């Protein structure tokens, strides 16, 4: 593919777009891992949400 | 499943976990087809190969505005119906919108330099998109500043609805003011003014970007619901320790 005399600008635009997408995908994936780990640690400590309590349990 | 069932965060998480792998596959497939079409697309008779920047610049611009539209609908959900998922949706869309707006600005500058002879001009279109980017940063800063998610959600919702005034300004800026930016050539009353050989890859890339947004938005909403659960559990743990 011949990009002509303005190849620098075309490759630069696609490179910048790919970089931004990679950063956002990486941020979402890392955030998911962080939240999953924090949730697992809390559950391992026996901490539950109010909605997880068995019905009839004292408040 | 009735639509109202999605209002329940737990049901939403189940649906998101089921949908995300399929959305990811669809996104990758759409990008593969789009990039293949871009590779075989002809050069423009005036712009030469630089027209290839259009295939990422235009979808990024559409999503930059689309994300704020999603946030505006979510803001109504927060302020009017106080829907628990509404501010989750708004908060999750903000960083994605900022990213697509940054992409639009950067690719636009790199397209402008060889075509206009300059990276930047302070005209209506470029300036209003820069204002949109700054508003995204403002919403993100607001979410980080106010600790209570409910209060932060209401403040961000008000800012979002005020900022929605900028959307028609961006859209019609090329008609209202003298500008280097070309007028609308796809979404216009007379139909697209682009030849099919360039329009087809553009629309496929727009679909790929839309699928990318849907995938990332769903994943970011899932993360935000989990973050709020963790916060609620930490509060509960602290309350138990205090008793």
Coordinates of C-alpha atoms in Angstrom, one line a residue:
Chain A
X1 CA 0.0 0.0 0.0
X2 CA 1.5 3.3 -1.1
X3 CA 0.6 6.1 1.4
X4 CA 2.2 8.8 -0.7
X5 CA 4.0 11.9 0.6
X6 CA 1.8 12.2 3.7
X7 CA 2.5 8.7 5.1
X8 CA 3.9 10.2 8.4
X9 CA 0.5 11.8 9.1
X10 CA -1.6 8.7 8.1
X11 CA 0.6 6.3 10.1
X12 CA 0.7 8.8 13.0
X13 CA -3.1 9.1 13.1
X14 CA -3.6 5.3 13.1
X15 CA -0.9 4.8 15.7
X16 CA -2.4 7.4 18.0
X17 CA -5.9 5.8 17.6
X18 CA -4.5 2.4 18.3
X19 CA -2.6 3.7 21.4
X20 CA -5.7 5.4 22.8
X21 CA -7.8 2.2 22.3
X22 CA -5.1 0.1 23.9
X23 CA -4.9 2.4 27.0
X24 CA -8.7 2.4 27.4
X25 CA -9.0 -1.4 27.0
X26 CA -6.0 -1.9 29.4
X27 CA -7.6 0.5 32.0
X28 CA -11.0 -1.4 31.9
X29 CA -9.3 -4.8 32.1
X30 CA -7.0 -3.7 35.0
X31 CA -9.9 -2.1 36.8
X32 CA -11.9 -5.3 36.5
X33 CA -9.1 -7.4 37.9
X34 CA -8.7 -4.9 40.8
X35 CA -12.4 -5.0 41.7
X36 CA -12.6 -8.8 41.4
X37 CA -9.7 -9.1 43.8
X38 CA -11.1 -6.6 46.3
X39 CA -14.5 -8.3 46.2
X40 CA -12.9 -11.8 46.8
X41 CA -10.8 -10.5 49.7
X42 CA -13.9 -9.0 51.4
X43 CA -15.9 -12.2 50.9
X44 CA -13.0 -14.2 52.3
X45 CA -13.1 -12.0 55.4
X46 CA -16.8 -12.9 55.8
X47 CA -18.1 -9.4 54.8
X48 CA -21.5 -9.6 53.1
X49 CA -23.8 -7.1 51.5
X50 CA -27.2 -6.4 53.3
X51 CA -29.0 -8.2 50.5
X52 CA -26.8 -11.3 51.0
X53 CA -28.1 -11.7 54.6
X54 CA -30.4 -14.7 55.2
X55 CA -34.0 -13.6 55.7
X56 CA -35.0 -13.4 59.4
X57 CA -31.5 -12.7 60.5
X58 CA -31.1 -10.0 63.1
X59 CA -30.0 -6.6 61.8
Chain B
X1 CA -36.3 -11.1 29.6
X2 CA -38.4 -7.9 30.2
X3 CA -36.4 -4.7 29.8
X4 CA -37.3 -3.7 33.4
X5 CA -35.4 -6.6 34.7
X6 CA -32.2 -4.9 33.6
X7 CA -32.9 -2.3 36.3
X8 CA -31.6 -4.8 38.8
X9 CA -27.8 -4.5 39.1
X10 CA -27.4 -8.2 39.8
X11 CA -29.4 -9.2 36.7
X12 CA -27.5 -6.6 34.7
X13 CA -24.2 -8.1 35.8
X14 CA -25.4 -11.6 34.7
X15 CA -26.4 -10.2 31.3
X16 CA -23.2 -8.2 30.9
X17 CA -21.1 -11.3 31.6
X18 CA -23.0 -13.3 29.0
X19 CA -22.9 -10.5 26.4
X20 CA -19.3 -9.3 26.7
X21 CA -17.6 -12.3 25.0
X22 CA -20.0 -12.0 22.0
X23 CA -19.6 -8.3 21.8
X24 CA -15.8 -8.6 21.9
X25 CA -15.9 -11.1 19.0
X26 CA -18.2 -8.9 17.0
X27 CA -16.0 -5.9 17.6
X28 CA -12.8 -7.7 16.5
X29 CA -14.6 -9.1 13.4
X30 CA -16.0 -5.6 12.5
X31 CA -12.5 -4.1 12.8
X32 CA -10.9 -6.9 10.7
X33 CA -13.5 -6.3 7.9
X34 CA -13.1 -2.5 8.2
X35 CA -9.3 -2.5 8.1
X36 CA -9.5 -4.9 5.1
X37 CA -11.8 -2.5 3.3
X38 CA -9.5 0.5 4.2
X39 CA -6.5 -1.3 2.7
X40 CA -8.3 -1.7 -0.6
X41 CA -10.1 1.7 -0.6
X42 CA -9.0 4.0 -3.4
X43 CA -7.3 7.4 -2.7
X44 CA -9.4 10.5 -2.9
X45 CA -8.9 12.5 -6.1
X46 CA -8.1 15.7 -4.1
X47 CA -6.8 14.4 -0.8
X48 CA -4.8 11.4 -2.0
X49 CA -4.1 8.7 0.7
X50 CA -4.7 11.1 3.6
X51 CA -8.5 10.3 3.1
X52 CA -7.7 7.1 5.1
X53 CA -7.5 9.2 8.2
X54 CA -11.3 9.8 7.7
X55 CA -12.0 6.2 8.5
X56 CA -10.9 6.7 12.1
X57 CA -11.5 10.4 12.6
X58 CA -15.2 10.5 11.6
X59 CA -16.3 7.4 13.7
X60 CA -14.3 8.9 16.7
X61 CA -16.1 12.2 16.2
X62 CA -19.5 10.5 16.1
X63 CA -18.8 8.6 19.2
X64 CA -17.4 11.7 21.0
X65 CA -20.8 13.2 20.6
X66 CA -22.6 9.9 21.0
X67 CA -21.0 9.3 24.4
X68 CA -22.2 12.7 25.7
X69 CA -25.7 11.8 24.3
X70 CA -25.7 8.6 26.3
X71 CA -24.5 10.5 29.4
X72 CA -27.3 13.0 28.9
X73 CA -30.0 10.2 28.8
X74 CA -28.3 8.7 31.9
X75 CA -28.4 12.1 33.6
X76 CA -32.2 12.3 33.0
X77 CA -32.4 8.8 34.5
X78 CA -30.4 10.0 37.6
X79 CA -32.3 13.3 38.1
X80 CA -35.8 12.3 37.1
X81 CA -36.2 8.6 37.9
X82 CA -33.3 8.2 40.3
X83 CA -32.5 4.9 38.6
X84 CA -29.6 3.0 40.3
X85 CA -28.0 2.1 37.0
X86 CA -28.3 5.6 35.4
X87 CA -25.4 7.3 37.1
X88 CA -23.4 4.0 36.7
X89 CA -24.0 4.3 33.0
X90 CA -23.1 8.0 33.0
X91 CA -19.9 7.5 35.0
X92 CA -18.8 4.6 32.8
X93 CA -19.3 6.5 29.6
X94 CA -17.4 9.6 30.6
X95 CA -13.8 8.3 30.2
X96 CA -14.7 6.5 27.0
X97 CA -16.1 9.8 25.6
X98 CA -13.0 11.6 26.6
X99 CA -10.9 9.0 24.9
X100 CA -12.9 9.2 21.6
X101 CA -12.8 13.0 21.7
X102 CA -9.0 13.0 22.2
X103 CA -8.8 10.5 19.3
X104 CA -11.0 12.8 17.2
X105 CA -8.9 15.9 18.0
X106 CA -5.5 14.2 17.4
X107 CA -6.5 12.5 14.2
X108 CA -8.1 15.7 13.0
X109 CA -4.9 17.6 13.7
X110 CA -2.8 15.0 11.8
X111 CA -5.3 15.2 8.9
X112 CA -5.4 19.1 9.0
X113 CA -1.6 19.6 8.7
X114 CA -1.2 18.1 5.2
X115 CA -4.7 19.3 3.9
X116 CA -5.0 22.8 5.5
X117 CA -1.3 23.5 6.1
X118 CA -1.9 23.8 9.9
X119 CA -2.6 21.5 12.8
X120 CA -5.1 23.8 14.5
X121 CA -7.3 26.8 13.9
X122 CA -9.6 28.4 16.4
X123 CA -12.8 28.0 14.3
X124 CA -16.2 26.9 15.4
X125 CA -15.9 23.2 14.8
X126 CA -12.5 22.6 16.3
X127 CA -13.1 24.9 19.3
X128 CA -16.5 23.4 20.1
X129 CA -15.0 19.8 20.0
X130 CA -12.1 21.0 22.3
X131 CA -14.8 22.4 24.7
X132 CA -16.5 19.0 24.6
X133 CA -13.1 17.4 25.6
X134 CA -12.7 19.8 28.5
X135 CA -16.3 19.1 29.6
X136 CA -15.5 15.4 29.7
X137 CA -12.5 16.2 31.9
X138 CA -14.7 18.3 34.1
X139 CA -17.2 15.5 34.6
X140 CA -14.3 13.0 35.4
X141 CA -12.9 15.5 37.9
X142 CA -16.3 15.9 39.5
X143 CA -16.7 12.2 39.9
X144 CA -13.3 12.0 41.6
X145 CA -13.8 15.1 43.8
X146 CA -17.1 14.1 45.5
X147 CA -16.7 10.9 47.5
X148 CA -20.4 10.0 47.9
X149 CA -21.4 8.4 44.6
X150 CA -25.1 9.5 44.9
X151 CA -24.1 13.2 45.4
X152 CA -21.4 13.0 42.7
X153 CA -23.9 11.4 40.3
X154 CA -26.4 14.2 40.8
X155 CA -23.8 16.9 40.3
X156 CA -22.3 15.2 37.2
X157 CA -25.9 14.8 35.8
X158 CA -26.5 18.5 36.1
X159 CA -23.2 19.3 34.4
X160 CA -23.9 16.8 31.7
X161 CA -27.3 18.2 30.9
X162 CA -25.8 21.8 30.8
X163 CA -23.0 20.5 28.5
X164 CA -25.5 18.9 26.1
X165 CA -26.1 22.4 24.7
X166 CA -22.7 22.0 23.0
X167 CA -23.8 19.0 20.9
X168 CA -25.9 21.0 18.4
X169 CA -23.2 23.7 18.4
X170 CA -20.7 21.1 17.3
X171 CA -23.1 19.7 14.7
X172 CA -24.1 23.0 13.1
X173 CA -20.8 24.9 13.7
X174 CA -19.8 24.3 10.1
X175 CA -23.0 25.8 8.8
X176 CA -23.2 28.8 11.3
X177 CA -19.6 30.1 11.0
X178 CA -16.8 30.3 8.4
X179 CA -14.5 27.4 9.0
X180 CA -11.7 25.3 7.4
X181 CA -13.6 22.2 8.3
X182 CA -15.7 20.6 5.6
X183 CA -19.5 20.6 6.0
X184 CA -21.4 17.4 6.8
X185 CA -20.9 14.9 4.0
X186 CA -22.5 11.7 5.5
X187 CA -25.3 12.7 7.9
X188 CA -27.1 15.3 5.8
X189 CA -30.5 15.9 4.3
X190 CA -29.5 15.2 0.7
X191 CA -27.9 11.9 1.6
X192 CA -24.2 11.1 1.7
X193 CA -21.9 13.1 -0.6
X194 CA -19.1 10.4 -0.5
X195 CA -18.6 7.8 -3.2
X196 CA -19.6 4.2 -2.2
X197 CA -16.0 3.0 -2.4
X198 CA -15.1 5.3 0.5
X199 CA -18.5 5.3 2.2
X200 CA -18.6 1.5 2.7
X201 CA -15.4 1.3 4.7
X202 CA -16.4 4.4 6.7
X203 CA -19.7 2.9 7.7
X204 CA -18.1 -0.5 8.6
X205 CA -15.5 1.3 10.8
X206 CA -18.3 3.3 12.4
X207 CA -20.0 0.0 13.2
X208 CA -16.7 -1.3 14.6
X209 CA -16.2 1.8 16.8
X210 CA -19.9 1.6 18.0
X211 CA -19.3 -2.1 19.0
X212 CA -16.1 -1.1 20.7
X213 CA -18.0 1.5 22.7
X214 CA -20.8 -0.9 23.6
X215 CA -18.2 -3.5 24.8
X216 CA -16.2 -1.1 26.8
X217 CA -19.2 0.6 28.3
X218 CA -20.7 -2.6 29.4
X219 CA -17.4 -3.7 30.9
X220 CA -16.9 -0.3 32.6
X221 CA -20.5 -0.4 34.0
X222 CA -19.7 -3.9 35.4
X223 CA -16.6 -2.5 37.1
X224 CA -18.5 0.4 38.6
X225 CA -21.3 -1.8 40.0
X226 CA -18.6 -4.0 41.6
X227 CA -16.8 -0.9 43.0
X228 CA -20.1 0.2 44.6
X229 CA -20.6 -3.2 46.1
X230 CA -17.1 -3.1 47.6
X231 CA -17.8 0.3 49.0
X232 CA -21.1 -0.9 50.6
X233 CA -19.3 -3.9 52.0
X234 CA -16.5 -1.8 53.5
X235 CA -19.1 0.5 55.1
X236 CA -20.9 -2.5 56.5
X237 CA -17.7 -3.9 57.9
X238 CA -16.9 -0.6 59.5
X239 CA -20.4 -0.5 61.1
X240 CA -20.0 -4.0 62.4
X241 CA -16.6 -3.1 63.9
X242 CA -18.0 0.0 65.6
X243 CA -20.8 -2.0 67.4

